[in-house]
XYZ file of C-alpha atoms in Angstrom:
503
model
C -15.659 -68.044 124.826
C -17.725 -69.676 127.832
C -15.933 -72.978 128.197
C -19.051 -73.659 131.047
C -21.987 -73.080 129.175
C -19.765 -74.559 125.642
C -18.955 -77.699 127.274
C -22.833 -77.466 128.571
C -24.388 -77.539 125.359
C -22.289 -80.776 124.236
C -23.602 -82.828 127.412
C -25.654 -85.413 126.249
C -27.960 -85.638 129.377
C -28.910 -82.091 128.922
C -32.670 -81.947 129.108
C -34.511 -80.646 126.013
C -35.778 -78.050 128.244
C -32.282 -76.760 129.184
C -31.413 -77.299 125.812
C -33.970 -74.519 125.240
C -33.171 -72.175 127.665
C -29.305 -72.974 126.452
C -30.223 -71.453 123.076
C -31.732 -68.820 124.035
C -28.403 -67.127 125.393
C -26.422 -68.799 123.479
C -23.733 -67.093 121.601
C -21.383 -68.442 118.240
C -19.780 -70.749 120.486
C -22.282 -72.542 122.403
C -24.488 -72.565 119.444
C -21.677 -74.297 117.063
C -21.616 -77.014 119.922
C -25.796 -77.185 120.213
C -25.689 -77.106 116.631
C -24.251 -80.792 116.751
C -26.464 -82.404 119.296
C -27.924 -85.993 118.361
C -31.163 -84.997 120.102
C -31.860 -81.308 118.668
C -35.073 -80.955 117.595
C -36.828 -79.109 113.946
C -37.989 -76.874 116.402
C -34.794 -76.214 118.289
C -33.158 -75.732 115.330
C -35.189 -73.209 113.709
C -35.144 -71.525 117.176
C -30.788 -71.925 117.204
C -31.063 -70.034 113.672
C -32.901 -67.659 114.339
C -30.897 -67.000 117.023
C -27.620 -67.156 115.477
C -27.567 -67.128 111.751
C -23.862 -68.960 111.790
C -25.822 -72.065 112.659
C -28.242 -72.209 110.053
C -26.154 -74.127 107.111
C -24.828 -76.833 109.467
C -28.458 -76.957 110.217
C -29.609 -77.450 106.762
C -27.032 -79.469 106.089
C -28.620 -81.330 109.044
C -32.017 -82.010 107.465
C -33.191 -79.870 110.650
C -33.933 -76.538 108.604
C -36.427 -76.769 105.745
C -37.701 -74.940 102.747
C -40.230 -73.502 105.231
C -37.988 -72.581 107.883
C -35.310 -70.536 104.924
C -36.170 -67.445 103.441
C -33.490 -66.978 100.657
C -33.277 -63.420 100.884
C -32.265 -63.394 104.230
C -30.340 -66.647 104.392
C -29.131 -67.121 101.093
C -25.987 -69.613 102.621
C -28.941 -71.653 104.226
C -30.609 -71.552 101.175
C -27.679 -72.823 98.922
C -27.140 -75.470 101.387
C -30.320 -77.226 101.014
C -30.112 -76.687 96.984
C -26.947 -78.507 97.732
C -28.690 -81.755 99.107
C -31.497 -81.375 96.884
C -33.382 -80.310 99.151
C -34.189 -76.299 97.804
C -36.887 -75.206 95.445
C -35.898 -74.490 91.576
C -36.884 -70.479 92.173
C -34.109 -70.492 94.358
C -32.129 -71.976 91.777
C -33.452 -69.430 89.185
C -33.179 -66.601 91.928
C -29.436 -67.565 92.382
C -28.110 -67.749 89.155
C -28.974 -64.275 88.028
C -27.820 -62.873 91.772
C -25.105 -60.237 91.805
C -23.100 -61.622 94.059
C -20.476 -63.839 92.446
C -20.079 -66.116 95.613
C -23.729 -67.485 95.394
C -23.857 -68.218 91.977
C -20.240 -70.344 92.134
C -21.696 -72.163 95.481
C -25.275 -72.802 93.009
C -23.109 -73.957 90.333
C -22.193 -76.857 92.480
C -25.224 -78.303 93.106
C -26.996 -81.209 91.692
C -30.241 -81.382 89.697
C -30.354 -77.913 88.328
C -33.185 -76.693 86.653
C -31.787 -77.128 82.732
C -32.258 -73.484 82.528
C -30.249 -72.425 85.096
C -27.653 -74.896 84.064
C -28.225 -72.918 80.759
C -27.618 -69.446 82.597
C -24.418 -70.748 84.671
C -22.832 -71.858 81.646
C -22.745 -68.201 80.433
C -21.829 -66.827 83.594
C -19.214 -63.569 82.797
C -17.055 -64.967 85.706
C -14.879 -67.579 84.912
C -15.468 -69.211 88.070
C -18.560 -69.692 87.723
C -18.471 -71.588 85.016
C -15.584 -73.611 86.686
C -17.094 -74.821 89.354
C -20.612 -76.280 87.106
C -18.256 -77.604 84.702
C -16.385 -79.614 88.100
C -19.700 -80.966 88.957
C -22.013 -81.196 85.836
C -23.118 -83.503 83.973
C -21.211 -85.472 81.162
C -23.320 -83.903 78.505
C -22.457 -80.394 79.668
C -19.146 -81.429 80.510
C -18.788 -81.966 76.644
C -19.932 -78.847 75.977
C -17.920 -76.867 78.597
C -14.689 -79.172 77.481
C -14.520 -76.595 74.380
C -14.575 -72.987 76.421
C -11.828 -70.953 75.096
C -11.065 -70.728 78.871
C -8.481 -72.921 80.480
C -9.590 -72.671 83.764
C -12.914 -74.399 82.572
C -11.297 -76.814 80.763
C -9.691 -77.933 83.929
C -12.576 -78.547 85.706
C -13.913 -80.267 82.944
C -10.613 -82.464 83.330
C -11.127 -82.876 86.870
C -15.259 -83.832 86.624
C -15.351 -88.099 86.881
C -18.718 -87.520 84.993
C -17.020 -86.334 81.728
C -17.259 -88.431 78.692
C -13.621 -90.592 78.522
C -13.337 -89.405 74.700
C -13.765 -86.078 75.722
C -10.705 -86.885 78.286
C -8.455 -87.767 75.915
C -9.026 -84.785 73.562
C -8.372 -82.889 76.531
C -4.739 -83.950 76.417
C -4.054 -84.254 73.209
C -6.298 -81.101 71.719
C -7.269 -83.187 69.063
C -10.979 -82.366 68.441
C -10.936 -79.160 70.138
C -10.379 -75.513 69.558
C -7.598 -73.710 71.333
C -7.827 -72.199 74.800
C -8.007 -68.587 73.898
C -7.097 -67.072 77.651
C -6.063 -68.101 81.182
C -5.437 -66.906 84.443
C -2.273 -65.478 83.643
C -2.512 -63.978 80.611
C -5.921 -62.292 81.692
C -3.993 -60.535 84.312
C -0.424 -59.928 83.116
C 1.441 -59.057 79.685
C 2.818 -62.259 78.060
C 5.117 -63.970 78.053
C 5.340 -63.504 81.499
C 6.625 -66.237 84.786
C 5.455 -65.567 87.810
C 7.849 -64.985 90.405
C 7.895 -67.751 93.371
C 8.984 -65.185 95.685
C 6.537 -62.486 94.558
C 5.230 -60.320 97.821
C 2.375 -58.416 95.588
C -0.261 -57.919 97.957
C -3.228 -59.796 96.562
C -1.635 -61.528 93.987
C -2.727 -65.526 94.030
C -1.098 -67.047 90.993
C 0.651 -69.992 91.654
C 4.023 -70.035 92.148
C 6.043 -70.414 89.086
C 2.553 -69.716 86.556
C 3.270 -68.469 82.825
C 2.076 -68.551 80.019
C 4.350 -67.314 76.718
C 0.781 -67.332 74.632
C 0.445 -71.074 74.266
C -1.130 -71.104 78.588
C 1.283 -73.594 79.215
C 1.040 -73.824 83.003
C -3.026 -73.903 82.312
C -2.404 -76.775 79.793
C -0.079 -78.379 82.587
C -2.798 -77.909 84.954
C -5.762 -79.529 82.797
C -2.847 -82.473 81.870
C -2.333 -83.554 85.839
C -6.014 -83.655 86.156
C -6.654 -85.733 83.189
C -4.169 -88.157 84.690
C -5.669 -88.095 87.512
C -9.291 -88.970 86.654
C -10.214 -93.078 87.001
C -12.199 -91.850 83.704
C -9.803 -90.814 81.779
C -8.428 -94.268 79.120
C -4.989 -95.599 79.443
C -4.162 -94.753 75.579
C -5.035 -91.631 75.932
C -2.124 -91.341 78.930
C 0.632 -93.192 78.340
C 2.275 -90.891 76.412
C 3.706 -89.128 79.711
C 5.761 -91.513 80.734
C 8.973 -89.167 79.311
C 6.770 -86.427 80.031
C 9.779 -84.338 81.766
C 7.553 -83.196 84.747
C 7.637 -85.440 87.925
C 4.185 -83.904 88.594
C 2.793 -85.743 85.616
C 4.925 -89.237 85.614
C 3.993 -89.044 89.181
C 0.232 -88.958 88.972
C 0.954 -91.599 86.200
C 2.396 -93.823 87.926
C -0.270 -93.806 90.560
C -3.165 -95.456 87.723
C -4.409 -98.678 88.145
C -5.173 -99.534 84.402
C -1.893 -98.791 82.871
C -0.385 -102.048 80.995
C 2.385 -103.897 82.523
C 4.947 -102.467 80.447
C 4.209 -99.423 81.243
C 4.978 -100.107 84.915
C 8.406 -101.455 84.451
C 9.151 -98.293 82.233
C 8.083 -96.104 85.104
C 10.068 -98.294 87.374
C 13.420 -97.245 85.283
C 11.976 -93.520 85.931
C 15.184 -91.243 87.371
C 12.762 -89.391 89.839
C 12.727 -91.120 93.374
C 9.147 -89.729 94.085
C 7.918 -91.699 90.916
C 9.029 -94.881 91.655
C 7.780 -94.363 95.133
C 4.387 -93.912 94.000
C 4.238 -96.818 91.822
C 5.594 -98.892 95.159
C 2.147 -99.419 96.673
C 0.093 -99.425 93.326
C -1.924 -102.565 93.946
C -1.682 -102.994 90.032
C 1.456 -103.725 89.749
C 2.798 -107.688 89.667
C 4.980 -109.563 91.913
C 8.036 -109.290 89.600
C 7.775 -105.395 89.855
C 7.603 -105.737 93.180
C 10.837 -107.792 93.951
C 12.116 -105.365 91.499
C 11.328 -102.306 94.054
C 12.561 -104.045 96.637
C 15.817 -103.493 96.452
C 15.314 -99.942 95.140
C 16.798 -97.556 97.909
C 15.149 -94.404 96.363
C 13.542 -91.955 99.060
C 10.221 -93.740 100.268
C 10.182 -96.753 97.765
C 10.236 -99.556 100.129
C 8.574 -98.121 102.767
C 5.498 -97.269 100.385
C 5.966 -100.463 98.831
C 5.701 -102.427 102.529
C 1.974 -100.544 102.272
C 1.290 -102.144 98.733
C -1.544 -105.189 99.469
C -0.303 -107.677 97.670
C 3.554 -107.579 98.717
C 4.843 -111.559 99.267
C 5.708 -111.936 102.814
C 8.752 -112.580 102.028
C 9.476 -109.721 100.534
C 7.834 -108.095 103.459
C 10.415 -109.422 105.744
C 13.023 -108.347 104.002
C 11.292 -104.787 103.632
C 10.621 -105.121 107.717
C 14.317 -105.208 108.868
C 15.417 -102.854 105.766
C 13.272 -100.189 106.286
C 11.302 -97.288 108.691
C 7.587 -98.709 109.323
C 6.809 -98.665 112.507
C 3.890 -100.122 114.619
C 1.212 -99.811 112.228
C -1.176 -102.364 110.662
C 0.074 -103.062 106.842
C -2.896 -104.217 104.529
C -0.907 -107.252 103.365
C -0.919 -108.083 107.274
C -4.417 -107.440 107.743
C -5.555 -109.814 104.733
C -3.056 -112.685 105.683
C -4.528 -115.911 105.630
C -4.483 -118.248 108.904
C -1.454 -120.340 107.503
C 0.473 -117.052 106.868
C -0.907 -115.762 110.150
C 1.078 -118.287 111.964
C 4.293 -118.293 109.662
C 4.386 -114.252 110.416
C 4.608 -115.465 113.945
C 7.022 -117.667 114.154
C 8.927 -115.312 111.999
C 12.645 -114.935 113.270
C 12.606 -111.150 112.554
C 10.994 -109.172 116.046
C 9.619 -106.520 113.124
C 8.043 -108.815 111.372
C 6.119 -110.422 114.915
C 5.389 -106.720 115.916
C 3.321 -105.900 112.767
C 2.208 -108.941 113.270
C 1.177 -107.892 116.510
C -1.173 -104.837 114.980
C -3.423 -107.259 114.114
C -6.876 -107.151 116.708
C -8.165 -110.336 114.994
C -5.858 -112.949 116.131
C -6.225 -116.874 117.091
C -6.194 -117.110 120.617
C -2.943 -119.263 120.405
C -1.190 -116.527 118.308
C -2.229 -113.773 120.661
C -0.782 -115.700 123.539
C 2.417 -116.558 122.114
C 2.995 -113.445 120.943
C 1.731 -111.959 124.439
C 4.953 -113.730 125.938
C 7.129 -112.522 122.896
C 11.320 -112.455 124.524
C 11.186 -108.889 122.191
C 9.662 -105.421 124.040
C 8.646 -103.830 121.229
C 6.469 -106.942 120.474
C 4.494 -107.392 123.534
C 3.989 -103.177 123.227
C 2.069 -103.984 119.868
C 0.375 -106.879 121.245
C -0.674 -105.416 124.593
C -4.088 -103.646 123.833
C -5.199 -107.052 122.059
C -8.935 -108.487 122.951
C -9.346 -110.792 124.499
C -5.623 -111.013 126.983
C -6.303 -112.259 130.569
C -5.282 -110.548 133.496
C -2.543 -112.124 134.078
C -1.006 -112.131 131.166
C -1.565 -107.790 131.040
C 0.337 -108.126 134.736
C 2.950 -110.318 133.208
C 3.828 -107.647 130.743
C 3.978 -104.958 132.908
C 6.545 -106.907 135.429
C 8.385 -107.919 132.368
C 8.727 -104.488 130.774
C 7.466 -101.746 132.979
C 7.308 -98.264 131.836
C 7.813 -99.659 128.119
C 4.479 -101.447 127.576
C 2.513 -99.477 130.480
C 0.626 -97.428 128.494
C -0.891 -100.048 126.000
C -1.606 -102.534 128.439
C -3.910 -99.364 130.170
C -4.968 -99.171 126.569
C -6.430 -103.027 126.702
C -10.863 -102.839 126.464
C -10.381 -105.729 128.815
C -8.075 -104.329 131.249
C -9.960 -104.758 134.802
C -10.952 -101.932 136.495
C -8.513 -103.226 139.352
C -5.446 -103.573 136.730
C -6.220 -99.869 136.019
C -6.092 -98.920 139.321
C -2.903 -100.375 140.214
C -1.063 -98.896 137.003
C -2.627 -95.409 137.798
C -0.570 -96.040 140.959
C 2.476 -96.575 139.018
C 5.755 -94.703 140.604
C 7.277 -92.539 138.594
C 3.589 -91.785 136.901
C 3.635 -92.906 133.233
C 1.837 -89.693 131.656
C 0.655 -92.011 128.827
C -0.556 -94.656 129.954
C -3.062 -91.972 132.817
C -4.428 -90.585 129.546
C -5.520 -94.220 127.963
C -7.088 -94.670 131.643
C -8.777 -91.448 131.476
C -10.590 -92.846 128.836
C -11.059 -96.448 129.692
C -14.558 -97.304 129.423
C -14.095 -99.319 133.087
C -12.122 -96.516 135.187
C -13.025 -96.097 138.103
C -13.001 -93.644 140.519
C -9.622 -94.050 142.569
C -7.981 -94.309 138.944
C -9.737 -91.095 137.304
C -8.680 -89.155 140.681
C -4.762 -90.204 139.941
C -5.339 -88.733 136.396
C -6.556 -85.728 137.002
C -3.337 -84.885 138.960
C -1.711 -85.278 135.361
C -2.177 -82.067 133.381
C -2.599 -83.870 129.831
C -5.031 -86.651 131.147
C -7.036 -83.877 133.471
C -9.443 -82.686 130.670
C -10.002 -86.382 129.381
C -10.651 -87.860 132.702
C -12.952 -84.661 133.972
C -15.163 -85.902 130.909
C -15.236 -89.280 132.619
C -19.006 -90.722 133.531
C -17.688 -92.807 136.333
C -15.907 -89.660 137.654
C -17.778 -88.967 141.071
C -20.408 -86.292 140.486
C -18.882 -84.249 143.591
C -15.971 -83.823 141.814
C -17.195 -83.267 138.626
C -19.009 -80.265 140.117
C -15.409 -79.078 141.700
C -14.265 -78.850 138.478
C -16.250 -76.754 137.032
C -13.985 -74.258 139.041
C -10.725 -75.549 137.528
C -7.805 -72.945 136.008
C -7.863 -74.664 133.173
C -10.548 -73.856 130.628
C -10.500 -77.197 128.662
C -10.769 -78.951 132.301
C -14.172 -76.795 132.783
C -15.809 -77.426 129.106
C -15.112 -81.096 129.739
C -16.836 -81.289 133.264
C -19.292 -79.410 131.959
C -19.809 -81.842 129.391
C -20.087 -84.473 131.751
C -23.099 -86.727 131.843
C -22.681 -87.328 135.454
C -23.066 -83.778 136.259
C -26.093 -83.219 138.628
C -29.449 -82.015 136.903
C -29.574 -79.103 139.255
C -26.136 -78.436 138.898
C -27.212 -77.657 135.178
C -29.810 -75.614 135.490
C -28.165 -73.611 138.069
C -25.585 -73.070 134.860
C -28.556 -71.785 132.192
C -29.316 -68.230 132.913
């Protein structure tokens, strides 16, 4: 890989005509990074294509490549990829379905606004995955059709498809309404009954672990029942039966609906298996009693997912605060917290409950402040890259805490270019805190040169714009590959430094 001429092609003040001469050498590398540029032309891109054929179904995907510009003979991938946006002609289509190769006609299968026809021809495909992939992605009329294949494996995807009919959903658990499955991945490869080893070292062998089927397909049927759950299609009635289903897999994806009635929740709240009543923890259907309930469960995960559910009462979310693992991370029920509750949060006694607080970028000006001069570290850490904090008050937290809260102060977008210079200089070097300053958008100079003597914060500051051009040159020279593609990426790098790059 050329990291120079890769880290060249991402610049964005490359000039179109470098841009040209770029593709004309380029190789797979530089052309998956040209392939990406905001200002690449039609033209360019047919040129990149042609050039190397990799590129071509990014391209397309790009609305850069055309009917005109894809012969589907010869790029059958680009092809497919504009049938895929709806972009491709209907011979295509036609052209794909009856093609030998299996891979195209699985790839046509799912795309949208097929030719009825070739919807008709897909449907009969010989291989199974064919059909498995239109019946994901069809329509809800064909899904009806498909949900009777005496193949499970197309039943699933039938199962999985939101388009499919709800009442042909719930036949799909219950069978009612449909013929048997006659075959399934297992059985069409092995003698039943047979289980499939989870250990198994057979070279080539991709069953699942654990797959068998005794006659009945049962780890198909298990298969089409977790996608059923799973669909926001799929009708209540038709799955409340597995709440005593004895697989976790299936009370699991159960308790994870939104439309289930409430007594349904508080049975699955009873459920033995930890991982259930975790996932019903942040289901924002369930009520406030349910979640007072969870609260005290001390099941693997449960509070902690339920401290995530949007709706939690604060007070509950205190108690969930100082009980549990959260960490420094904005909770939706903070993030929606009305003014009032904004400032009972921070006058909350608990420093957990102030620091979540803290996550918050939207704060009252008052708020901010008070919690800027918080007594608790890990407090002020949160708060420290909020808008809108003065200078002095970034300063304050650094003498306060020092090396603790270094890093998100130099995180701040209205840390001073002067604040960021004088933490840069910070003795012992806070490796951190010189990569958020390699990014700042108001680095300057002096404070970019400090980072670059770090060997994490080198690459991001090389990439800097207000890294002096002179230097920027120098390190297109650098050991250290990533250092080079990011200089060479640089929009500060001299014109003629570029084009003494291009070949």
């Amino acid at each position: 890989m050329d990291h120079l001429l890769s880290g060249l092609a991402a610049n964005p003040a490359l000039p179109p005509e470098l841009v040209d001469r770029l593709i004309a050498i380029a190789d797979a590398d530089v052309a998956d990074e040209l392939t990406h540029r905001a200002d690449l032309s039609p033209a360019q891109a047919v040129a990149l294509a042609a050039r190397v054929e990799e590129t071509a179904v990014p391209l397309a995907y790009r609305g850069l490549l055309s009917t005109a510009d894809v012969d589907p003979v010869t790029r059958p991938h680009a092809a497919l990829a504009l049938l895929d946006e709806g972009a491709g002609s209907p011979e295509w289509a036609r052209r794909f379905a009856s093609d030998p190769t299996v891979e195209y006609r699985e790839k046509l299968a799912a795309c949208p606004g097929l030719p009825p026809d070739v919807t008709e021809m897909l449907a009969a495909d010989p291989e199974i995955g064919v059909v498995g992939e239109l019946a994901l992605w069809t329509t809800p009329q064909w899904a009806t059709r498909l949900a009777a294949h005496p193949h499970a494996a197309v039943r699933r995807s039938v199962a999985g498809n939101e388009a499919t009919p709800p009442a042909v959903l719930a036949m799909l658990v219950t069978g009612e309404g449909l013929p048997p499955a006659r075959s399934c991945v297992v059985c069409d490869r092995e003698r039943t009954p047979f289980v499939h080893d989870p250990h198994c070292v057979r070279g080539g062998c991709d069953l699942g672990p654990g797959a068998s089927c005794d006659g009945s397909h049962e780890s198909a049927v298990h298969e089409i029942q977790l996608r059923v759950l799973s669909n926001p299609a799929t009708p209540a009635a038709a799955v409340i039966r597995f709440a005593d289903h004895p697989s976790m897999l299936l009370r699991c994806q159960l308790a994870a609906r939104h439309d289930l009635p409430p007594e349904m929740y508080l049975r699955l709240a009873g459920d033995p298996a930890p991982a259930v009543r975790a996932e019903l923890a942040d289901n924002p259907a369930i009520d406030d009693a349910l979640i007072r309930t969870l609260a005290t469960d001390v099941g693997h995960d449960v509070r902690r997912r339920l401290a995530h559910h949007p709706h939690v009462p604060l007070d509950v979310l205190t108690h969930l605060a100082d009980a549990t693992r959260i960490g420094p991370t904005l909770l939706p029920r903070i993030a929606s917290a009305s003014p009032v509750e904004v400032e009972e949060l921070a006058h909350s006694p608990s420093p957990t409950v102030r620091m979540l607080l803290a996550a918050r970028r939207d704060l009252p000006g008052s708020v901010r402040d008070a919690l800027a001069a918080d007594p608790d570290a890990k407090v002020v850490k949160a708060i420290a890259p909020h808008p809108g904090l003065s200078e002095a008050q970034l300063r304050a937290m650094v003498g306060r805490y020092g090396v603790q809260v270094l890093a998100r102060v130099a995180a701040n977008p209205d840390a001073s270019a002067e604040l960021l210079e004088h933490l840069a200089r910070h003795e012992p070097p806070v490796r951190k805190a010189l990569r958020e300053i390699a990014r700042h958008r108001k680095a300057t100079p002096p404070s970019l040169l400090a980072c670059l003597a770090d060997k994490q914060a080198r690459p991001i500051a090389a990439g800097h714009p207000a890294l002096p051009p002179q230097v920027v040159v120098e390190l297109l020279a650098d050991e250290d590959r990533m250092v080079v593609e990011a200089a060479a990426a640089n929009a500060s790098l001299p014109l003629v430094v570029m084009a003494e790059l291009v070949p």
